[in-house]
mmCIF file with all atom_site columns, C-alpha atoms in Angstrom:
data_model
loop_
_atom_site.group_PDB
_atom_site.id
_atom_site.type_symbol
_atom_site.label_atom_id
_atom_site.label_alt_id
_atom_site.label_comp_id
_atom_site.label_asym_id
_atom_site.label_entity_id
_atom_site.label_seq_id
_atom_site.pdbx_PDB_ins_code
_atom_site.Cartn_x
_atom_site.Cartn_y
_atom_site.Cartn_z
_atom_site.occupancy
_atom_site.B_iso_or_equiv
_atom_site.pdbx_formal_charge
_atom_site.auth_seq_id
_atom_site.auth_comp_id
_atom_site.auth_asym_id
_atom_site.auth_atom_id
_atom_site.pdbx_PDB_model_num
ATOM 1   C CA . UNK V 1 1   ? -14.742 -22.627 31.057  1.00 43.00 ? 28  UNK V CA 1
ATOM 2   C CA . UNK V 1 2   ? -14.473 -24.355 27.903  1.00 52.00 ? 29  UNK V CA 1
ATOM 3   C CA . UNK V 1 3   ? -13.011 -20.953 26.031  1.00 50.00 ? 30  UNK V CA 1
ATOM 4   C CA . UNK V 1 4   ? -10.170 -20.866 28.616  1.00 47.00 ? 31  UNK V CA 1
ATOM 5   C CA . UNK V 1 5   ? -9.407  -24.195 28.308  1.00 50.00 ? 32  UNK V CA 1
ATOM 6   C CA . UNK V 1 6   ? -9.173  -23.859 24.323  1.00 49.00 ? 33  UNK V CA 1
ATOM 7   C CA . UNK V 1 7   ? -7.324  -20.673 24.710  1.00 53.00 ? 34  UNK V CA 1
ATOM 8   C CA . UNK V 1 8   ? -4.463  -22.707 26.735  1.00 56.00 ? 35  UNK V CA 1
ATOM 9   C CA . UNK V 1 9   ? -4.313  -25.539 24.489  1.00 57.00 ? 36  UNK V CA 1
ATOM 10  C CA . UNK V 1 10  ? -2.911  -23.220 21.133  1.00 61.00 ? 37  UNK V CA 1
ATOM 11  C CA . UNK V 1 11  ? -1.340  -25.360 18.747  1.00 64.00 ? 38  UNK V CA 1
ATOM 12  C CA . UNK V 1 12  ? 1.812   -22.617 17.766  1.00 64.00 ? 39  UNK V CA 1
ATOM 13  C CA . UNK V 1 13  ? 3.303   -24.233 15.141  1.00 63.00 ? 40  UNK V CA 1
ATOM 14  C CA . UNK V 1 14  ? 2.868   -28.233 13.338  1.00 67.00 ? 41  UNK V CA 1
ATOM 15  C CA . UNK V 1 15  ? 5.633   -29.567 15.269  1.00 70.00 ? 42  UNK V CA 1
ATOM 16  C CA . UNK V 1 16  ? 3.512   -30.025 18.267  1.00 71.00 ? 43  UNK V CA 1
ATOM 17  C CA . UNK V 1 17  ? 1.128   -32.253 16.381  1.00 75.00 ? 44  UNK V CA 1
ATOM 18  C CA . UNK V 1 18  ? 3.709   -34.594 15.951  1.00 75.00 ? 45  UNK V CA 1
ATOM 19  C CA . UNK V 1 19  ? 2.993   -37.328 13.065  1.00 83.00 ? 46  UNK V CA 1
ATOM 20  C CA . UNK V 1 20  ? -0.756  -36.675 13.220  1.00 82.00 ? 47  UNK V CA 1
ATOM 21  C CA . UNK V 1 21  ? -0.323  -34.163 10.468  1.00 78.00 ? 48  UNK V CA 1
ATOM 22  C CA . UNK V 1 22  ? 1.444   -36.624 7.959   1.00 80.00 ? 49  UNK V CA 1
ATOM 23  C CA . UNK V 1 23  ? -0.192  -39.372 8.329   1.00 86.00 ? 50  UNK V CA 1
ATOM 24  C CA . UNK V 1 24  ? -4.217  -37.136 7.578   1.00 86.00 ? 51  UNK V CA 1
ATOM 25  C CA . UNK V 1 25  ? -2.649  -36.494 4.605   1.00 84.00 ? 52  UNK V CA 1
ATOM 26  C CA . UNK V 1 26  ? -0.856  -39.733 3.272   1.00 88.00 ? 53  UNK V CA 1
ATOM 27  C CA . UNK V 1 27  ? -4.512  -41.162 4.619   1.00 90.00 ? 54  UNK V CA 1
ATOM 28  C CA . UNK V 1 28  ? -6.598  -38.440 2.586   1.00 89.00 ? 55  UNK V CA 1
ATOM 29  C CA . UNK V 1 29  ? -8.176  -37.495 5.808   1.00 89.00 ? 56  UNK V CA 1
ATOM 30  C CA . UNK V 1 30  ? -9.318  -33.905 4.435   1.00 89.00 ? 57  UNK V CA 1
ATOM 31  C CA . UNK V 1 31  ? -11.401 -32.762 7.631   1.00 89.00 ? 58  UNK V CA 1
ATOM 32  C CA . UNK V 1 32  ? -8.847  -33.699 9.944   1.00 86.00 ? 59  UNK V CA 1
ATOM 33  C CA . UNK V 1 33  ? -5.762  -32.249 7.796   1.00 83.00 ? 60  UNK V CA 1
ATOM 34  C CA . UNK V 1 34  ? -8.503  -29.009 7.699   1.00 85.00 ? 61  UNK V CA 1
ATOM 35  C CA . UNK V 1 35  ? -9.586  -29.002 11.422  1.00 83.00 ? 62  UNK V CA 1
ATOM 36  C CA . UNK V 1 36  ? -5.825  -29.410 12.249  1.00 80.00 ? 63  UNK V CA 1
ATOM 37  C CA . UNK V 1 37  ? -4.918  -26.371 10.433  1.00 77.00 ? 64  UNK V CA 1
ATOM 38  C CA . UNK V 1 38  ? -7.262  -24.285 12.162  1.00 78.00 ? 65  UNK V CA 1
ATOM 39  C CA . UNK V 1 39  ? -6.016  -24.961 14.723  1.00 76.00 ? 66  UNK V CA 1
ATOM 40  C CA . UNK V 1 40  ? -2.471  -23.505 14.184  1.00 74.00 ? 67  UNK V CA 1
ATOM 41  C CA . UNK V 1 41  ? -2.177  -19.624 15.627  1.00 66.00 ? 68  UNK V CA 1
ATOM 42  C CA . UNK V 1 42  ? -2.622  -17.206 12.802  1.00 67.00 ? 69  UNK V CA 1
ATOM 43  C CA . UNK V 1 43  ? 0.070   -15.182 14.717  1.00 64.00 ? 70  UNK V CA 1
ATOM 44  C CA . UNK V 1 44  ? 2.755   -14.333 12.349  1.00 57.00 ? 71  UNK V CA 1
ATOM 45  C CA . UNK V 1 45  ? 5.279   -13.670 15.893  1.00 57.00 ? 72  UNK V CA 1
ATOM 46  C CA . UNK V 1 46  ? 4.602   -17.165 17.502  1.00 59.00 ? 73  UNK V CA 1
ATOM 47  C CA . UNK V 1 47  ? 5.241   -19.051 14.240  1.00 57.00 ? 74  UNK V CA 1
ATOM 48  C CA . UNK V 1 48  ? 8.568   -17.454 12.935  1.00 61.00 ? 75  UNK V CA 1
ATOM 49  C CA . UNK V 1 49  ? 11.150  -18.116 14.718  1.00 64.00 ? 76  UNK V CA 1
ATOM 50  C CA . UNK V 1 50  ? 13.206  -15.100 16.258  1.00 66.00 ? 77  UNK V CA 1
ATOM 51  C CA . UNK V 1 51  ? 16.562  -15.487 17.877  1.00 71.00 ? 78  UNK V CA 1
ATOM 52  C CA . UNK V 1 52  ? 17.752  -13.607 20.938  1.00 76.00 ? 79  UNK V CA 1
ATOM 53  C CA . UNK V 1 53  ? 19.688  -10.541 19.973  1.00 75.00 ? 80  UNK V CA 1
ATOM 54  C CA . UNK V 1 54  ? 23.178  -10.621 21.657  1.00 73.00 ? 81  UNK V CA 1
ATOM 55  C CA . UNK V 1 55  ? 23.952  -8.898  24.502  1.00 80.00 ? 82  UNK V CA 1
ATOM 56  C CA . UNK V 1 56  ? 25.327  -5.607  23.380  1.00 84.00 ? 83  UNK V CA 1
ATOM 57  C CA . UNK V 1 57  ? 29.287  -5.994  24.077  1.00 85.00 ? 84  UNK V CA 1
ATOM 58  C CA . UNK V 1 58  ? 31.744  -3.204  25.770  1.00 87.00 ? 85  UNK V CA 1
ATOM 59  C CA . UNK V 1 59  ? 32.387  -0.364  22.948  1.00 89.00 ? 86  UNK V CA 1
ATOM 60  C CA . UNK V 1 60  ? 36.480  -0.171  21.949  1.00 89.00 ? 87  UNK V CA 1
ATOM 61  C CA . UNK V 1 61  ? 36.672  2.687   23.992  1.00 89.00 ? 88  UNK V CA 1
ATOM 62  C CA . UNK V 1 62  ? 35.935  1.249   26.937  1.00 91.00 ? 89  UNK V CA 1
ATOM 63  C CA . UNK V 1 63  ? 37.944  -1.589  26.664  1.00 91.00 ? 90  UNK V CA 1
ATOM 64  C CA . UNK V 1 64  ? 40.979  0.704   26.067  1.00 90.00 ? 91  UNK V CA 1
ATOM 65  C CA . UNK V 1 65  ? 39.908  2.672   29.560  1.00 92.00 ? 92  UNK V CA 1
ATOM 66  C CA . UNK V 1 66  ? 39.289  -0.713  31.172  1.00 92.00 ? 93  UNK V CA 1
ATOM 67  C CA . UNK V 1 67  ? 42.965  -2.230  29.803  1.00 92.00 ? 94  UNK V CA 1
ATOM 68  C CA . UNK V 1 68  ? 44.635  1.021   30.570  1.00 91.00 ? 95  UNK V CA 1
ATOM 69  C CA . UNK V 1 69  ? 45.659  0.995   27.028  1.00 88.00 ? 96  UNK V CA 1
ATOM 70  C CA . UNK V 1 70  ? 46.965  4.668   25.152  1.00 83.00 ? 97  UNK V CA 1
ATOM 71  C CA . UNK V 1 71  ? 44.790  6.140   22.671  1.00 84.00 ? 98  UNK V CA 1
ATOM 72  C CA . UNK V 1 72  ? 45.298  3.957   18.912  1.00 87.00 ? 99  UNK V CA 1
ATOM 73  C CA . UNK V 1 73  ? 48.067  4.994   16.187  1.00 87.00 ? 100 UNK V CA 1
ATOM 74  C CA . UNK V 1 74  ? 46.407  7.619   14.196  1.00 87.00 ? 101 UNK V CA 1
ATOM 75  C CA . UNK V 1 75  ? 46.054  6.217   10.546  1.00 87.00 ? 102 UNK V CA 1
ATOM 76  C CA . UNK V 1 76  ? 46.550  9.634   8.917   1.00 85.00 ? 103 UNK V CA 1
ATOM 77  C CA . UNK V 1 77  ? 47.898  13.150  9.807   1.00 85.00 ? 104 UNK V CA 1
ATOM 78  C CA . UNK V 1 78  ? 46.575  15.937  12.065  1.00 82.00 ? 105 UNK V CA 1
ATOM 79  C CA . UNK V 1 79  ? 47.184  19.021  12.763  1.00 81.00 ? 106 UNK V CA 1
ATOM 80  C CA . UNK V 1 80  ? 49.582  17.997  15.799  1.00 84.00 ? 107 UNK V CA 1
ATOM 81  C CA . UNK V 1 81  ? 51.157  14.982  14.108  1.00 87.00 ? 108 UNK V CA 1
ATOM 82  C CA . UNK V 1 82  ? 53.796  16.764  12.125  1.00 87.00 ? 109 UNK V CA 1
ATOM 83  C CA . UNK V 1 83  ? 54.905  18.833  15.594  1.00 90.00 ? 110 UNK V CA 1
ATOM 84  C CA . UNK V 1 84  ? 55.198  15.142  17.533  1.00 89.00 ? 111 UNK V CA 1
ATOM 85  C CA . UNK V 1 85  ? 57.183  13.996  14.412  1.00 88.00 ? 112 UNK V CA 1
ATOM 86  C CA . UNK V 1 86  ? 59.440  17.108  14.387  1.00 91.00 ? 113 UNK V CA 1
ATOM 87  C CA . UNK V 1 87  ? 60.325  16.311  18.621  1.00 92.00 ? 114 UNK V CA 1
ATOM 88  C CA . UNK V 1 88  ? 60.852  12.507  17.760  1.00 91.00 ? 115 UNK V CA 1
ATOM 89  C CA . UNK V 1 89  ? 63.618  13.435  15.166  1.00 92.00 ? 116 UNK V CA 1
ATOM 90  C CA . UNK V 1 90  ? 65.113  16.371  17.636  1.00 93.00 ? 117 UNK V CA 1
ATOM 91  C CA . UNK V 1 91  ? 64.877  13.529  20.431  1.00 92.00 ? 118 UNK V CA 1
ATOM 92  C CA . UNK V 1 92  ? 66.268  11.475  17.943  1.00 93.00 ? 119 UNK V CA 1
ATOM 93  C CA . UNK V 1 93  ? 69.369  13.115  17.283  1.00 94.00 ? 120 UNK V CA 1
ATOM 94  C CA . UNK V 1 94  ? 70.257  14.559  20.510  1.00 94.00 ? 121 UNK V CA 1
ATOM 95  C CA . UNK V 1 95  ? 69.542  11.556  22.711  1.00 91.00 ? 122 UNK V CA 1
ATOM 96  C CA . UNK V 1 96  ? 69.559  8.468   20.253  1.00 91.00 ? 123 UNK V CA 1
ATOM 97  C CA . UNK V 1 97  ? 66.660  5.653   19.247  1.00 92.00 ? 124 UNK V CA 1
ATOM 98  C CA . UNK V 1 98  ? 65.385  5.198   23.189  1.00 92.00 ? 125 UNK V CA 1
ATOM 99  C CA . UNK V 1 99  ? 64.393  8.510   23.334  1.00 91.00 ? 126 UNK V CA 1
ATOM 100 C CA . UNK V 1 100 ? 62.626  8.130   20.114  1.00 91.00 ? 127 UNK V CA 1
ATOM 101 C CA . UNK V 1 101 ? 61.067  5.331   20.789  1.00 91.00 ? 128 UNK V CA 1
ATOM 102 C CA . UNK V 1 102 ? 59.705  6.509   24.121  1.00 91.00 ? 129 UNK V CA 1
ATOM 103 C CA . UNK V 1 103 ? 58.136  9.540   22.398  1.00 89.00 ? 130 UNK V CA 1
ATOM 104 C CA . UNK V 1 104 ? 56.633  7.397   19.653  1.00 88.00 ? 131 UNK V CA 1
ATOM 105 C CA . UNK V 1 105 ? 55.302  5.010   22.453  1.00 87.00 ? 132 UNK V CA 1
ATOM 106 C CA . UNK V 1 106 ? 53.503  8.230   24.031  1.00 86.00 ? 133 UNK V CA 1
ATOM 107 C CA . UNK V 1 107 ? 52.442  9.759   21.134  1.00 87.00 ? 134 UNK V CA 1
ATOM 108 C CA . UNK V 1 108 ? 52.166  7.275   18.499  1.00 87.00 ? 135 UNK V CA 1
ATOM 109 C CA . UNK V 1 109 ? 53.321  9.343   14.432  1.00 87.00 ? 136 UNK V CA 1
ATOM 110 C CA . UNK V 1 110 ? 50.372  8.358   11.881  1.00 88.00 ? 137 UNK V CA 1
ATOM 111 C CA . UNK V 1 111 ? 50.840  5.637   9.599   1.00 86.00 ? 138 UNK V CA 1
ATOM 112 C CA . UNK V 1 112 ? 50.813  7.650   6.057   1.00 85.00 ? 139 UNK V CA 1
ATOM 113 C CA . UNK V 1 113 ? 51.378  11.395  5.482   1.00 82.00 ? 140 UNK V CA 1
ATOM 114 C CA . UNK V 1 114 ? 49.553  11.887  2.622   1.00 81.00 ? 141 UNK V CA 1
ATOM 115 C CA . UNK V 1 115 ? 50.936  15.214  0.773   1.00 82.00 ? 142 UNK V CA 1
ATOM 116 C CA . UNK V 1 116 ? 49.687  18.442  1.223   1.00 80.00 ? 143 UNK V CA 1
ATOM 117 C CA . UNK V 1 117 ? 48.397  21.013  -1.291  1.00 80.00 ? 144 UNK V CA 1
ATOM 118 C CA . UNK V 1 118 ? 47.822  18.331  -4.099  1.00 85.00 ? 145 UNK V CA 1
ATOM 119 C CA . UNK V 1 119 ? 44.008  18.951  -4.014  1.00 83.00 ? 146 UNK V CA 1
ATOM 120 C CA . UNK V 1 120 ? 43.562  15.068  -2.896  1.00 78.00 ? 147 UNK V CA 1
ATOM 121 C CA . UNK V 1 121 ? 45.692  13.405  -5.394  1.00 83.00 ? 148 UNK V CA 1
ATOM 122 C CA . UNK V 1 122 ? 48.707  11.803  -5.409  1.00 84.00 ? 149 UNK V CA 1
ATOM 123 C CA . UNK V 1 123 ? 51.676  14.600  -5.623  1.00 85.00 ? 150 UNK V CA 1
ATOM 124 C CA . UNK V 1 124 ? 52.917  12.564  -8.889  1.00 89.00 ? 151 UNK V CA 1
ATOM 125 C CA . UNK V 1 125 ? 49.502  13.659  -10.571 1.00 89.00 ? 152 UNK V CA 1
ATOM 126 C CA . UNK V 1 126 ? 49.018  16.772  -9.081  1.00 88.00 ? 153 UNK V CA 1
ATOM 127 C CA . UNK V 1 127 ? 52.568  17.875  -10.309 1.00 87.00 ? 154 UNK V CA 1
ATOM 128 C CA . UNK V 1 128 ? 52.590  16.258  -13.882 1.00 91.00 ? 155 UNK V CA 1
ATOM 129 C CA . UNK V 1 129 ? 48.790  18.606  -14.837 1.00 87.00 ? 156 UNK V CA 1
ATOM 130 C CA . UNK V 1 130 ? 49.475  22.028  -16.130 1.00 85.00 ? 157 UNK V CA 1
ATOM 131 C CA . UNK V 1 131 ? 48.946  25.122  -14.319 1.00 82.00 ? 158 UNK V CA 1
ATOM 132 C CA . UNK V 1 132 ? 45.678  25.396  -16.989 1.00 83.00 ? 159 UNK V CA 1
ATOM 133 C CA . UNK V 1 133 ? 44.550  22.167  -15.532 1.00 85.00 ? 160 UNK V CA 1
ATOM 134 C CA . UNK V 1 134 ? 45.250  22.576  -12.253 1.00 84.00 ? 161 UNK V CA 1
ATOM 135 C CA . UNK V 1 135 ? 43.485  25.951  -11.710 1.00 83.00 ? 162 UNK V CA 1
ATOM 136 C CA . UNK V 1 136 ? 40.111  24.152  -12.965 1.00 84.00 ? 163 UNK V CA 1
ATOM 137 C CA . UNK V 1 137 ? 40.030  21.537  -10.172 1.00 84.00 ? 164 UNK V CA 1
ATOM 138 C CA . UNK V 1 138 ? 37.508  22.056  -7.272  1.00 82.00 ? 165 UNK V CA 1
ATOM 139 C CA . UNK V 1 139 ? 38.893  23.591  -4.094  1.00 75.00 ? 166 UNK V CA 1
ATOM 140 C CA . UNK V 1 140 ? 39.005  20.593  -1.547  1.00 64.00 ? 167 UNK V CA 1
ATOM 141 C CA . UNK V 1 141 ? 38.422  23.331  1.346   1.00 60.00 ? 168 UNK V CA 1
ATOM 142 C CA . UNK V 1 142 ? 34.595  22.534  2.785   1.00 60.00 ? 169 UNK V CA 1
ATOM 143 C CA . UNK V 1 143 ? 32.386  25.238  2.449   1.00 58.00 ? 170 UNK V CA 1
ATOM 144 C CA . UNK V 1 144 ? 30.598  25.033  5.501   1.00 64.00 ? 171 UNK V CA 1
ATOM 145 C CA . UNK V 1 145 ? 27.549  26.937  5.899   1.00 64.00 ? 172 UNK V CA 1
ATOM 146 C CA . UNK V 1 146 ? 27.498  29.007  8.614   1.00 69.00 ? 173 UNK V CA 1
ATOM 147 C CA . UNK V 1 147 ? 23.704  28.999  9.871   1.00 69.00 ? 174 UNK V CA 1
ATOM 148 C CA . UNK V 1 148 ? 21.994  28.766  13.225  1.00 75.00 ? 175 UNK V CA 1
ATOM 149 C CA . UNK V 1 149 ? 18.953  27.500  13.524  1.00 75.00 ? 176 UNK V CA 1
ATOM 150 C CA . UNK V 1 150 ? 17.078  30.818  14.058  1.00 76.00 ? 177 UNK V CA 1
ATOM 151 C CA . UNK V 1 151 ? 18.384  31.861  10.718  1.00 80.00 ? 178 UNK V CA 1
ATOM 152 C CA . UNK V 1 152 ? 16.621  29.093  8.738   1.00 82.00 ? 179 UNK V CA 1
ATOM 153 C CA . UNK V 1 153 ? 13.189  29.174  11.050  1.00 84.00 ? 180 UNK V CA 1
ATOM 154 C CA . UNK V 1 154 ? 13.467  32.605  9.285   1.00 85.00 ? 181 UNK V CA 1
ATOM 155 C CA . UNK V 1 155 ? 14.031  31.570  5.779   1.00 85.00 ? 182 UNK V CA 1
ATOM 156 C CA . UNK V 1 156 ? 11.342  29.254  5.974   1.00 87.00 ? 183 UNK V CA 1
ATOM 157 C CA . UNK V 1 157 ? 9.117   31.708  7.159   1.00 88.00 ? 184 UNK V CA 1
ATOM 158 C CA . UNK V 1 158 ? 9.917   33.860  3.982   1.00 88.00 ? 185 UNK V CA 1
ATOM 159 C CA . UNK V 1 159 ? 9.322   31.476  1.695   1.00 88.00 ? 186 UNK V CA 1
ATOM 160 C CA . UNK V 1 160 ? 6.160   30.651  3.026   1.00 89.00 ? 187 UNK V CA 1
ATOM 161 C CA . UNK V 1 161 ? 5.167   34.023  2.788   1.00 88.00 ? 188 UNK V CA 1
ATOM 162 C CA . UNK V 1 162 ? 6.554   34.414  -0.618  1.00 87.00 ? 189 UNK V CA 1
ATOM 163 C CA . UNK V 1 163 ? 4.816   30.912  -1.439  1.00 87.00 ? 190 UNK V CA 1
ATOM 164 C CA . UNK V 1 164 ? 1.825   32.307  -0.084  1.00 87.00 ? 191 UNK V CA 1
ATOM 165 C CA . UNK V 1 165 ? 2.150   35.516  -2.005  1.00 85.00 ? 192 UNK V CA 1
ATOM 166 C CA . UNK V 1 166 ? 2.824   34.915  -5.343  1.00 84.00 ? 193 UNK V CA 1
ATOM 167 C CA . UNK V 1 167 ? 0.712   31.263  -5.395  1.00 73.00 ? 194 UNK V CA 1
ATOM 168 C CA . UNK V 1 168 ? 3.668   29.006  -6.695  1.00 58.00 ? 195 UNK V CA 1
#
């Protein structure tokens, strides 16, 4: 009984022995500054304190399907981006600004149109570098390397074997 009865009475941290603390040690009370110690938890969990995570909010995406709201202004070009600008400026010219504004309100132009063919750079660089220079730079295509799965299971299989072979 008298287990259970210590085992509810945990001190968890020195706040709950008030001033009793302070004043064993501004009274040089060593045994009871000592006993009172041991009888804080060792638990590392009950004696820092944690905060509550927040509850995870809604995701932008959902928001925009809650709000109804159209799909954000792309920040740079796509593929389809310079066929939308091409019907804005044939809207533009054959039925005026409303037109153009409607069409830029459904399918929103990016915000920069960074050049094309300049290898990344800006077209002022790119076009002041010789041709010597500018057949050195990297290709800015991605090699991507086309493997599945069952094709590097295999690979690892032969070097194993080869590892396995030849000792290295």
């Amino acid at each position: 009984m008298q287990i259970h009865s210590l085992d509810k009475a945990l001190l968890i941290n020195e706040v709950q022995l008030g001033s009793q603390l302070s004043h064993a040690v501004e009274g040089g009370r060593r045994a009871d500054f000592a006993l009172m110690l041991a009888l804080l938890s060792p638990e590392q969990l009950e004696t820092t304190p944690v905060d509550a995570l927040p509850a995870p909010g809604k995701t932008e995406s959902e928001l925009r399907a809650y709000f109804e709201l159209p799909e954000p202004q792309p920040l740079s070009t796509t593929e389809s981006s310079y066929q939308n600008a091409a019907q804005q400026a044939k809207a533009f010219h054959e039925s005026g600004l409303a037109d153009a504004r409607l069409l830029d309100g459904l399918k929103p132009t990016p915000l920069s149109y960074p050049p094309q063919g300049t290898k990344g750079m800006p077209e002022e660089v790119y076009h002041n570098l010789s041709g010597h220079e500018r057949r050195l730079l990297p290709p800015t295509e991605d090699a991507t390397i086309k493997a599945s799965p069952q094709d590097l299971y295999l690979s690892l299989v032969q070097a194993k074997r080869f590892a396995e072979m030849y000792g290295a």
